[in-house]
PDB file of C-alpha atoms in Angstrom:
ATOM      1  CA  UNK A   1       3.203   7.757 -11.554  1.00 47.00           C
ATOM      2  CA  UNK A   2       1.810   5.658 -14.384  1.00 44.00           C
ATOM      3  CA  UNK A   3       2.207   2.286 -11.795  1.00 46.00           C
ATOM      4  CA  UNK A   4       0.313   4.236  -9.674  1.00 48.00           C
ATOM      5  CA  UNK A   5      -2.471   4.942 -12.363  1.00 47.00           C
ATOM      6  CA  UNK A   6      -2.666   1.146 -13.449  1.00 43.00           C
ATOM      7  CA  UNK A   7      -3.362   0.073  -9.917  1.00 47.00           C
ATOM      8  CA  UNK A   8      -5.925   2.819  -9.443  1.00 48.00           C
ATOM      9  CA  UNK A   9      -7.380   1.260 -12.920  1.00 46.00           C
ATOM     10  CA  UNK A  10      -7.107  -1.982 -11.524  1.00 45.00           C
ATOM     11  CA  UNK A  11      -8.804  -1.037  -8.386  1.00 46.00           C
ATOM     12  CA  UNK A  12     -11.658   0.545  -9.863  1.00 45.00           C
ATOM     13  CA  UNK A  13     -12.852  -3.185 -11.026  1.00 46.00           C
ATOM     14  CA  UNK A  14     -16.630  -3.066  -9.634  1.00 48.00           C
ATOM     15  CA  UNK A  15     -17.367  -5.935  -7.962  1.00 47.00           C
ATOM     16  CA  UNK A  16     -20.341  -6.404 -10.508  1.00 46.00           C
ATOM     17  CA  UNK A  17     -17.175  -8.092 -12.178  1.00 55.00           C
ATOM     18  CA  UNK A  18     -17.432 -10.404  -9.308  1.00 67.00           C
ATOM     19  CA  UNK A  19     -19.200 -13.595  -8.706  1.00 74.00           C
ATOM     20  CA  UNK A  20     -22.118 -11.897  -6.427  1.00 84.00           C
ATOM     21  CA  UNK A  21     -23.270 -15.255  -5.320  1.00 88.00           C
ATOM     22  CA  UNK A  22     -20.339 -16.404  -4.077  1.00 90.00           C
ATOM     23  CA  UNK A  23     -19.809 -12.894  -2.502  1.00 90.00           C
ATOM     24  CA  UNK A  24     -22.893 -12.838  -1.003  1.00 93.00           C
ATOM     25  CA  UNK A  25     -22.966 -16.213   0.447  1.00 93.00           C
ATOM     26  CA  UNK A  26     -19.141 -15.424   1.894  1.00 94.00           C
ATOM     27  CA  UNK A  27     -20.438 -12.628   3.824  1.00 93.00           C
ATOM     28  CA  UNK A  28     -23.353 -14.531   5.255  1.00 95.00           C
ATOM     29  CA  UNK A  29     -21.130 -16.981   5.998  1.00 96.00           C
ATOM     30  CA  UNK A  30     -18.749 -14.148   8.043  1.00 96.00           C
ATOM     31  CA  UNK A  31     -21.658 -12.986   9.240  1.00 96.00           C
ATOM     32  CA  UNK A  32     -22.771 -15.967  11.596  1.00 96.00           C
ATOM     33  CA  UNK A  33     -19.368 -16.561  12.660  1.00 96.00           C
ATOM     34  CA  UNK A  34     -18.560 -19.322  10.349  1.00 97.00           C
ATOM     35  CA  UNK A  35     -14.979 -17.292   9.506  1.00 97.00           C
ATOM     36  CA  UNK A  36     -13.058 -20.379   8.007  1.00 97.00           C
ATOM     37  CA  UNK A  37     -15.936 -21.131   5.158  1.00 97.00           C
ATOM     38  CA  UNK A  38     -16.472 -17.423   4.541  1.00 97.00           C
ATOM     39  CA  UNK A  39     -12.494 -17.124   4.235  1.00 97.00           C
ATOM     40  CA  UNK A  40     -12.544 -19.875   1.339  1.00 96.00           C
ATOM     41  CA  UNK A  41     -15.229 -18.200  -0.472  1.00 94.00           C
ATOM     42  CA  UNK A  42     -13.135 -14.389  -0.120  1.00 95.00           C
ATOM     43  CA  UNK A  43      -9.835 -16.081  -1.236  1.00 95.00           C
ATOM     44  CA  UNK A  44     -12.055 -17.859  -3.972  1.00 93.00           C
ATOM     45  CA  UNK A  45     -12.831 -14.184  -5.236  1.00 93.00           C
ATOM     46  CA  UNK A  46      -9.812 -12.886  -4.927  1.00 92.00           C
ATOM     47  CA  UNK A  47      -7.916 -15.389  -7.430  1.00 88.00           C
ATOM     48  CA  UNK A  48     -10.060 -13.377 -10.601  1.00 86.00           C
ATOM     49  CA  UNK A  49     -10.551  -9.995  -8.663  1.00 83.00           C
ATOM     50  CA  UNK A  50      -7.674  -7.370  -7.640  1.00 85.00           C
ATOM     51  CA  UNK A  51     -10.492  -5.301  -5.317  1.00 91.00           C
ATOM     52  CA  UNK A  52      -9.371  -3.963  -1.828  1.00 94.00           C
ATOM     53  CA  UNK A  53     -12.834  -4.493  -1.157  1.00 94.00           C
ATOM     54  CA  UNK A  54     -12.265  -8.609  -1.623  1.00 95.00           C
ATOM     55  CA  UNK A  55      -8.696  -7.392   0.422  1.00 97.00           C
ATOM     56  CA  UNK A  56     -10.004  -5.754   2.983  1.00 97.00           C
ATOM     57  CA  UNK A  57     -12.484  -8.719   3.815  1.00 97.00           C
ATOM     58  CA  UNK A  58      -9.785 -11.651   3.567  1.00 98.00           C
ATOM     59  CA  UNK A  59      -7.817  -9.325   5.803  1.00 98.00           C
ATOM     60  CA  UNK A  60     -10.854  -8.768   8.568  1.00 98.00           C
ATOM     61  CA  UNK A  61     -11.474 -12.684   8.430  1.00 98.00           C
ATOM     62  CA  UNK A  62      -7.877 -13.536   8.676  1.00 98.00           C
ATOM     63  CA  UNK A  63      -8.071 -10.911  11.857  1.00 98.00           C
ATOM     64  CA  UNK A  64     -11.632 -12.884  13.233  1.00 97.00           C
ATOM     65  CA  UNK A  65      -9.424 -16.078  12.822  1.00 97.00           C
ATOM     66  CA  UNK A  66      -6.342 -14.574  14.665  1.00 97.00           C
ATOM     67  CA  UNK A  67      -3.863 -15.498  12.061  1.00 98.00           C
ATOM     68  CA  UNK A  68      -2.496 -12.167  12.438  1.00 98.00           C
ATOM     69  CA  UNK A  69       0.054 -12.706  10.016  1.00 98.00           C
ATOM     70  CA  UNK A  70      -2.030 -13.054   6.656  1.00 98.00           C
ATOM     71  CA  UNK A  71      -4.030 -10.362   8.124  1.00 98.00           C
ATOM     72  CA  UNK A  72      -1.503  -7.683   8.601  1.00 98.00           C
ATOM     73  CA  UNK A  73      -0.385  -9.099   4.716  1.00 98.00           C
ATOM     74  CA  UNK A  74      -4.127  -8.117   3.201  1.00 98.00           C
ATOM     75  CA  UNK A  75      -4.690  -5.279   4.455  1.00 98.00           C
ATOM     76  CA  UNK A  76      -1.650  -4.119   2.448  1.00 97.00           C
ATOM     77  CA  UNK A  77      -2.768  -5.234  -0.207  1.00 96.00           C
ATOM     78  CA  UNK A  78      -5.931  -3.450   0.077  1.00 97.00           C
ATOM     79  CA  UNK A  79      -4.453  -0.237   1.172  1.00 95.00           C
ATOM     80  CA  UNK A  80      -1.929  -0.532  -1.614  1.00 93.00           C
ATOM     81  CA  UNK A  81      -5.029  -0.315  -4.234  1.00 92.00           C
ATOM     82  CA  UNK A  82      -6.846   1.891  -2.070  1.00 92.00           C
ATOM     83  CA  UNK A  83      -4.438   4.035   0.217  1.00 91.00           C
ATOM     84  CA  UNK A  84      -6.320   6.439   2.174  1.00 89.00           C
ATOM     85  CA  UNK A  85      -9.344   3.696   2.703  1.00 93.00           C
ATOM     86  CA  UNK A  86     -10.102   4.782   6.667  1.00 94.00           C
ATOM     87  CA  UNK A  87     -12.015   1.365   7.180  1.00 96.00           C
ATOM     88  CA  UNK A  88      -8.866  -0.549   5.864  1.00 96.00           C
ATOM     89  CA  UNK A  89      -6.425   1.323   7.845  1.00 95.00           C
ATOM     90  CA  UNK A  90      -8.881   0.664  10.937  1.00 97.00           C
ATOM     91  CA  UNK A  91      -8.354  -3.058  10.347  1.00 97.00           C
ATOM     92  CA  UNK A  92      -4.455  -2.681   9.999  1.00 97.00           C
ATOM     93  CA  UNK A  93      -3.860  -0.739  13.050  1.00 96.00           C
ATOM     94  CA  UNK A  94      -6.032  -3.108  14.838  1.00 97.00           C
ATOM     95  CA  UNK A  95      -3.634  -6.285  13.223  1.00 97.00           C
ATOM     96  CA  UNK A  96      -1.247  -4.433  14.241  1.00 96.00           C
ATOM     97  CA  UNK A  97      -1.672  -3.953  17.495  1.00 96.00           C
ATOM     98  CA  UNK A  98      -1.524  -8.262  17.815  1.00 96.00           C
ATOM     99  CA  UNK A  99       1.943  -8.118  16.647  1.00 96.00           C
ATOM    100  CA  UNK A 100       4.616  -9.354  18.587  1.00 95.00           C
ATOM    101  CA  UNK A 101       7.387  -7.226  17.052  1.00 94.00           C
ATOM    102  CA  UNK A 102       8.127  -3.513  17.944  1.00 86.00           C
ATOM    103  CA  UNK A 103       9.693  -2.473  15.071  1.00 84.00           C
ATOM    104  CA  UNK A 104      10.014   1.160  14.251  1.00 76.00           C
ATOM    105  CA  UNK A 105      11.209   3.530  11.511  1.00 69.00           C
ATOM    106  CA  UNK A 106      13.211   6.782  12.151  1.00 67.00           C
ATOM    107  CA  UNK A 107      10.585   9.596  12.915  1.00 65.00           C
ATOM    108  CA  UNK A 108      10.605  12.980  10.710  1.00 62.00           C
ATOM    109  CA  UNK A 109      10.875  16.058  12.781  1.00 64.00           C
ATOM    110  CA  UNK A 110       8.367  17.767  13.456  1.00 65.00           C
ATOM    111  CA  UNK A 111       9.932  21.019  11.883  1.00 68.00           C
ATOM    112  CA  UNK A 112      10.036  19.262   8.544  1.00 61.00           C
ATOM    113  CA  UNK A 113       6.801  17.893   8.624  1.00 65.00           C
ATOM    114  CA  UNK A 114       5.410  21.350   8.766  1.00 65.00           C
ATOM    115  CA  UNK A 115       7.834  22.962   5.790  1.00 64.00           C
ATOM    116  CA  UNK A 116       6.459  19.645   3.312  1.00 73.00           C
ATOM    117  CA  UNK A 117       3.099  19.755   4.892  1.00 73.00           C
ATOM    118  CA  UNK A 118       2.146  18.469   1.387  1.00 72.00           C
ATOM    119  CA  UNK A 119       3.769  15.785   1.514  1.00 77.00           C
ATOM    120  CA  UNK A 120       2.605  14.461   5.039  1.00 77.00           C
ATOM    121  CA  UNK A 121      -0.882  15.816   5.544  1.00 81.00           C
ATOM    122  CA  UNK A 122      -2.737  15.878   2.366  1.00 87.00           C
ATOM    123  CA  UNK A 123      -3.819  12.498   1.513  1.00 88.00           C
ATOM    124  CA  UNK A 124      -2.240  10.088  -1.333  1.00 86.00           C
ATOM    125  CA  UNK A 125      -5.428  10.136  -3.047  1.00 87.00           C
ATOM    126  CA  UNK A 126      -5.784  13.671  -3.034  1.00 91.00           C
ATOM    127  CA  UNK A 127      -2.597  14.871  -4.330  1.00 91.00           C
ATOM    128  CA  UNK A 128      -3.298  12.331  -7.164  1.00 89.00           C
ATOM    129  CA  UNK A 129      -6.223  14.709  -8.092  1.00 92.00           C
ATOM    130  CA  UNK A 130      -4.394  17.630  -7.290  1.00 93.00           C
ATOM    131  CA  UNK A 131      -2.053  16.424 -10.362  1.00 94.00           C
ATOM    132  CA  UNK A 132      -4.924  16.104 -12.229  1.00 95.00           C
ATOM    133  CA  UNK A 133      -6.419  19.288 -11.514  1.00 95.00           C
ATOM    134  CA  UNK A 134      -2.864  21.766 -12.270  1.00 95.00           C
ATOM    135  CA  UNK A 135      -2.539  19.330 -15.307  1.00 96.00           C
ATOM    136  CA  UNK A 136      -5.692  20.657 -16.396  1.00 96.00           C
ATOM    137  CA  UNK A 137      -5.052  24.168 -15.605  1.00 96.00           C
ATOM    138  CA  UNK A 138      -1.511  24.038 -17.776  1.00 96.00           C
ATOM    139  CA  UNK A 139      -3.954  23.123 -20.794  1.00 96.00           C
ATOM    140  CA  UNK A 140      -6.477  25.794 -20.122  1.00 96.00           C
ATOM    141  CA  UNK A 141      -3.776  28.230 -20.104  1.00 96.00           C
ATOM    142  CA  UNK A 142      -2.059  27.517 -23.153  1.00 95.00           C
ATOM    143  CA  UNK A 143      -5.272  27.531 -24.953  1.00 96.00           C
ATOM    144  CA  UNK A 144      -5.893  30.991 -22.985  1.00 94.00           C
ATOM    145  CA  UNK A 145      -2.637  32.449 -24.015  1.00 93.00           C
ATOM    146  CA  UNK A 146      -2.714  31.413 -27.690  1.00 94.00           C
ATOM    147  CA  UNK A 147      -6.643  32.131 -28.303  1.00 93.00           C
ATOM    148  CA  UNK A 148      -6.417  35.303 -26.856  1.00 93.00           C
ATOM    149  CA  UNK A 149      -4.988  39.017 -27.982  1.00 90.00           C
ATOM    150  CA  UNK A 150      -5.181  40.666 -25.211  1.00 93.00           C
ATOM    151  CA  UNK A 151      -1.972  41.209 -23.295  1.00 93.00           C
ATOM    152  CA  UNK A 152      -3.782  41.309 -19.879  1.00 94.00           C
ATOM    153  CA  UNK A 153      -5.219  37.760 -20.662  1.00 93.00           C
ATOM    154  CA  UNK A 154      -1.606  36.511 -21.872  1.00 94.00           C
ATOM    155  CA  UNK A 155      -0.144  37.640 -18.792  1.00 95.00           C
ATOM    156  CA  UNK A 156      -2.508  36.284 -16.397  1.00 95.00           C
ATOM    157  CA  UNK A 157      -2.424  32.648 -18.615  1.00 94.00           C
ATOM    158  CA  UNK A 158       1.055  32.624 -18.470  1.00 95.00           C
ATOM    159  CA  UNK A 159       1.622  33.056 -14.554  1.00 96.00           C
ATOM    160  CA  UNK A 160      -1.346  30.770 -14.113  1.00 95.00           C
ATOM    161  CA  UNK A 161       0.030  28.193 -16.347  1.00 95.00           C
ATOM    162  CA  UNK A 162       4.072  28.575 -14.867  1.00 96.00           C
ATOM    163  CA  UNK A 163       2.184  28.276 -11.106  1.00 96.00           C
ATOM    164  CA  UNK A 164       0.277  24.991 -12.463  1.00 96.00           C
ATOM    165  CA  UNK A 165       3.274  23.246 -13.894  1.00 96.00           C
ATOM    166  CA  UNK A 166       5.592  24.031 -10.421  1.00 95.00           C
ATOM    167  CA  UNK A 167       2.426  22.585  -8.720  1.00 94.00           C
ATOM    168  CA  UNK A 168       2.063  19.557 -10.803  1.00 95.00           C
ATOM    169  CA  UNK A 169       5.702  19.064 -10.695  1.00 94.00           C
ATOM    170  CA  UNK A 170       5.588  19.223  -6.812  1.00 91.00           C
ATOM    171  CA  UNK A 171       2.290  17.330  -6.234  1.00 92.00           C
ATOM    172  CA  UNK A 172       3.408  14.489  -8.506  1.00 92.00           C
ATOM    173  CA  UNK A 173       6.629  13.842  -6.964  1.00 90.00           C
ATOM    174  CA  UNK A 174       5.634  14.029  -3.552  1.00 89.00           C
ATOM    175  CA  UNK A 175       2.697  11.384  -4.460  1.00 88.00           C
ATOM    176  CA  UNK A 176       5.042   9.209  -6.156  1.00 88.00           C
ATOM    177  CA  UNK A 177       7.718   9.558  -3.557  1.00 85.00           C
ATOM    178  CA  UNK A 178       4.815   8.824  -0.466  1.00 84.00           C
ATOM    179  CA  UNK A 179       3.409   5.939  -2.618  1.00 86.00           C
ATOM    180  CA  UNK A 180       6.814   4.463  -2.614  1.00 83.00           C
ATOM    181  CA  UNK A 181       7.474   5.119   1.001  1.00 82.00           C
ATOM    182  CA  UNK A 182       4.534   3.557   2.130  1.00 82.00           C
ATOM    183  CA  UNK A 183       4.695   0.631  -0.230  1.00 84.00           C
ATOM    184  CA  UNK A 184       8.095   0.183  -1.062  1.00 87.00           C
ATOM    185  CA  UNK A 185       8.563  -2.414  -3.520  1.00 87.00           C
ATOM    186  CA  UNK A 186       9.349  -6.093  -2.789  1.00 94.00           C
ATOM    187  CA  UNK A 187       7.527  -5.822   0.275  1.00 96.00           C
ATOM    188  CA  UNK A 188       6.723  -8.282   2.105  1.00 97.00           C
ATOM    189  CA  UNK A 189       4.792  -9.391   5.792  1.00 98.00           C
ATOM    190  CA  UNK A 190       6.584 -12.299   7.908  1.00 98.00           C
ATOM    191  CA  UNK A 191       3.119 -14.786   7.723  1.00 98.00           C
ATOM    192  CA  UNK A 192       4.606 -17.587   9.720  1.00 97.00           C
ATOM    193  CA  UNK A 193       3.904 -18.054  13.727  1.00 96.00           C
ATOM    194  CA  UNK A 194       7.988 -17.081  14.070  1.00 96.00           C
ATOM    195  CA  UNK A 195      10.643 -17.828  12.280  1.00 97.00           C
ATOM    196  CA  UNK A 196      14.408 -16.494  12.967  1.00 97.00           C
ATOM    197  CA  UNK A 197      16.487 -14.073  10.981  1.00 97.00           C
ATOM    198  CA  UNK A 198      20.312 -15.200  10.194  1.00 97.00           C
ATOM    199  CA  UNK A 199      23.475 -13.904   9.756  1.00 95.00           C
ATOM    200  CA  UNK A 200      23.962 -15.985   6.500  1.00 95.00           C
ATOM    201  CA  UNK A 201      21.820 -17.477   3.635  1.00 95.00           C
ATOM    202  CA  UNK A 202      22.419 -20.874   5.514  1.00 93.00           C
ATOM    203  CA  UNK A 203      21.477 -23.337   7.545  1.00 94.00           C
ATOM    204  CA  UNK A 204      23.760 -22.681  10.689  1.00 93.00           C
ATOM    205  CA  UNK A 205      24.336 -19.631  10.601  1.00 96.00           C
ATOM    206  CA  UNK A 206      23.929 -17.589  13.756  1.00 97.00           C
ATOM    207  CA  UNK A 207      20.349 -15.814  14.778  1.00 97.00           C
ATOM    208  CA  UNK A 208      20.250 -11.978  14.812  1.00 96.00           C
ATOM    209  CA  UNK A 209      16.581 -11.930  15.637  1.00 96.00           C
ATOM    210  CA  UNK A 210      13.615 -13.955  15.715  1.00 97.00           C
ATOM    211  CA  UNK A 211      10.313 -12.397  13.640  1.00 97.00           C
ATOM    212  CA  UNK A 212       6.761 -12.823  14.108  1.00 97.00           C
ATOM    213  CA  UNK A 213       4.065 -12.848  12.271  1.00 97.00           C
ATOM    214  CA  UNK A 214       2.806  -9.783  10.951  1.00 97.00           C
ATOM    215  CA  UNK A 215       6.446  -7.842  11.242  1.00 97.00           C
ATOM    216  CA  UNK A 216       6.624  -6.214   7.648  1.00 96.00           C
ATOM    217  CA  UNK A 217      10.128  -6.195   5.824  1.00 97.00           C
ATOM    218  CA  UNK A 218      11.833  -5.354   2.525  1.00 96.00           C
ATOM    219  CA  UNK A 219      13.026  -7.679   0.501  1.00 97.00           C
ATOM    220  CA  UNK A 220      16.595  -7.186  -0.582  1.00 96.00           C
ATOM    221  CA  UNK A 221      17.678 -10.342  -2.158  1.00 97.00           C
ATOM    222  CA  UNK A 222      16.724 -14.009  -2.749  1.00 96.00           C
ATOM    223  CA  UNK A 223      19.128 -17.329  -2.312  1.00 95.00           C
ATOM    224  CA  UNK A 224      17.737 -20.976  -2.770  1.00 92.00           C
ATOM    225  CA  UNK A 225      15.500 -21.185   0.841  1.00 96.00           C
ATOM    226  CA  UNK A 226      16.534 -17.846   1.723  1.00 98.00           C
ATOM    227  CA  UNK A 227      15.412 -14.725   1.014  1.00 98.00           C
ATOM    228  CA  UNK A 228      17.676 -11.207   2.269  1.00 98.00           C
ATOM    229  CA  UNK A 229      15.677  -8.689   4.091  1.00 98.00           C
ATOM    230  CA  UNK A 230      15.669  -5.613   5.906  1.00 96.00           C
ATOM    231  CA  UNK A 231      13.158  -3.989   8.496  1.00 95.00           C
ATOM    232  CA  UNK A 232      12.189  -0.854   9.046  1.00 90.00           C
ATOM    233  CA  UNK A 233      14.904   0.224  11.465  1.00 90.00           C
ATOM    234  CA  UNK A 234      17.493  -0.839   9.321  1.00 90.00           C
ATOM    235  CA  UNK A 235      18.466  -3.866  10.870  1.00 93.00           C
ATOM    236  CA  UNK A 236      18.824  -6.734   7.600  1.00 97.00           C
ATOM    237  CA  UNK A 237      19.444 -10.611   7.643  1.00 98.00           C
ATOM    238  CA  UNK A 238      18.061 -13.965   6.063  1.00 98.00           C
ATOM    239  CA  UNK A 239      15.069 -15.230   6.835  1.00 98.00           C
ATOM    240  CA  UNK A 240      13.136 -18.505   5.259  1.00 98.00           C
ATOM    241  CA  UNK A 241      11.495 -17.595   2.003  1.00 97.00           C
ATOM    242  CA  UNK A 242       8.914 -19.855   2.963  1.00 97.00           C
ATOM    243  CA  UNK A 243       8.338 -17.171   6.229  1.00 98.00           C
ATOM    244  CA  UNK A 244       6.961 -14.563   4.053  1.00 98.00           C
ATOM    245  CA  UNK A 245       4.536 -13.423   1.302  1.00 98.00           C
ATOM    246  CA  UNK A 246       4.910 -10.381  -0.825  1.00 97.00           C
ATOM    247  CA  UNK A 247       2.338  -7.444  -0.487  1.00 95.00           C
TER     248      UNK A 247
END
């Protein structure tokens, strides 16, 4: 929960912090088609500036240069600072839909979905504030229940306040469970054109499968060249460390 508040901190970095002249100029640049200056000028930015904004435009000019690959890679990054950004998912499902690889997770019944509703239809960003809000509602009631006399107020403070810390309990863990489902850590997005996945952390060895770009995988463990991975159906192997770049 608190790595989840420092990158909300981190993300809330106005772009008034940023140089506006070189922002400017790298959307004008975008803007009359000249992608490969206006990408110099985002990436520029982004070395001083953690904003999904900066993200999400690196990722759209990546996706205008079809180097699917580094796009698919930044607008993670954005939706990692910003998760429930509709404009950035837009641009990932349309990445997306340029990748080679069909790779996908295990779906969650249906049944369950509905019993931890929660969990799967309110928004990251929401429950976040949903914390918030109980969290607030725990200190109101203790100040309720010590302030006042009356028994009627105690009572009422005290159900309130045992209701608002099972809520914040539940809303908490289900954000920091989803944030770590959706962005596990030591994720990573294959950024080469191809590049094959082996049996060993060797030259040699034999090839399981051969990723794209834009496939996104977990990274398990790192040797020399190599670096262990496994996608999202489970299937693991070595693939060049070279091949990828973290989220």
């Amino acid at each position: 929960m608190i790595r989840m508040i420092i990158i909300a901190i981190i993300a809330a970095i106005p772009l008034s912090a940023i140089d506006m002249t070189v922002y400017t100029n790298a959307h004008d640049l975008y803007n009359r088609g000249q992608f490969a200056e206006a990408l110099e000028r985002y990436k520029s930015i982004a070395r001083s500036a953690a904003d999904p904004d900066i993200y999400y435009d690196l990722g759209a000019t990546y996706l205008a240069l079809n180097d699917v690959g580094h796009a698919v890679l930044w607008f993670n990054r954005a939706l990692k600072r910003a998760p429930d950004d509709a404009d950035t998912r837009g641009g990932l499902r349309m990445a997306n839909a340029l990748t080679v690889d069909r790779i996908d997770a295990p779906t969650t019944p249906s049944m369950v979905q509905a019993m931890l509703f929660f969990y799967y239809k309110i928004p990251l960003t929401m429950q976040a504030i949903l914390v918030i809000v109980f969290a607030t509602l725990i200190a109101l009631s203790l100040i309720s229940f010590i302030l006042f006399d009356s028994t009627l107020i105690q009572r009422i403070a005290f159900a309130a306040g045992t209701a608002s810390i099972a809520l914040t309990i539940l809303f908490a863990a289900s954000a920091v469970v989803r944030y770590r489902t959706q962005f596990p850590e030591n994720a990573a997005v294959v950024t080469a054109k191809e590049s094959n996945v082996l049996n060993g952390s060797e030259d040699g060895y034999t090839v399981l499968i051969t990723l794209h770009a834009g496939t996104v995988v977990v990274i398990r463990d790192v040797r020399q060249k190599y670096a262990l991975i496994t996608l999202a159906n489970g299937v693991s192997g070595w693939i060049l460390r070279e091949a990828i770049e973290r989220i």
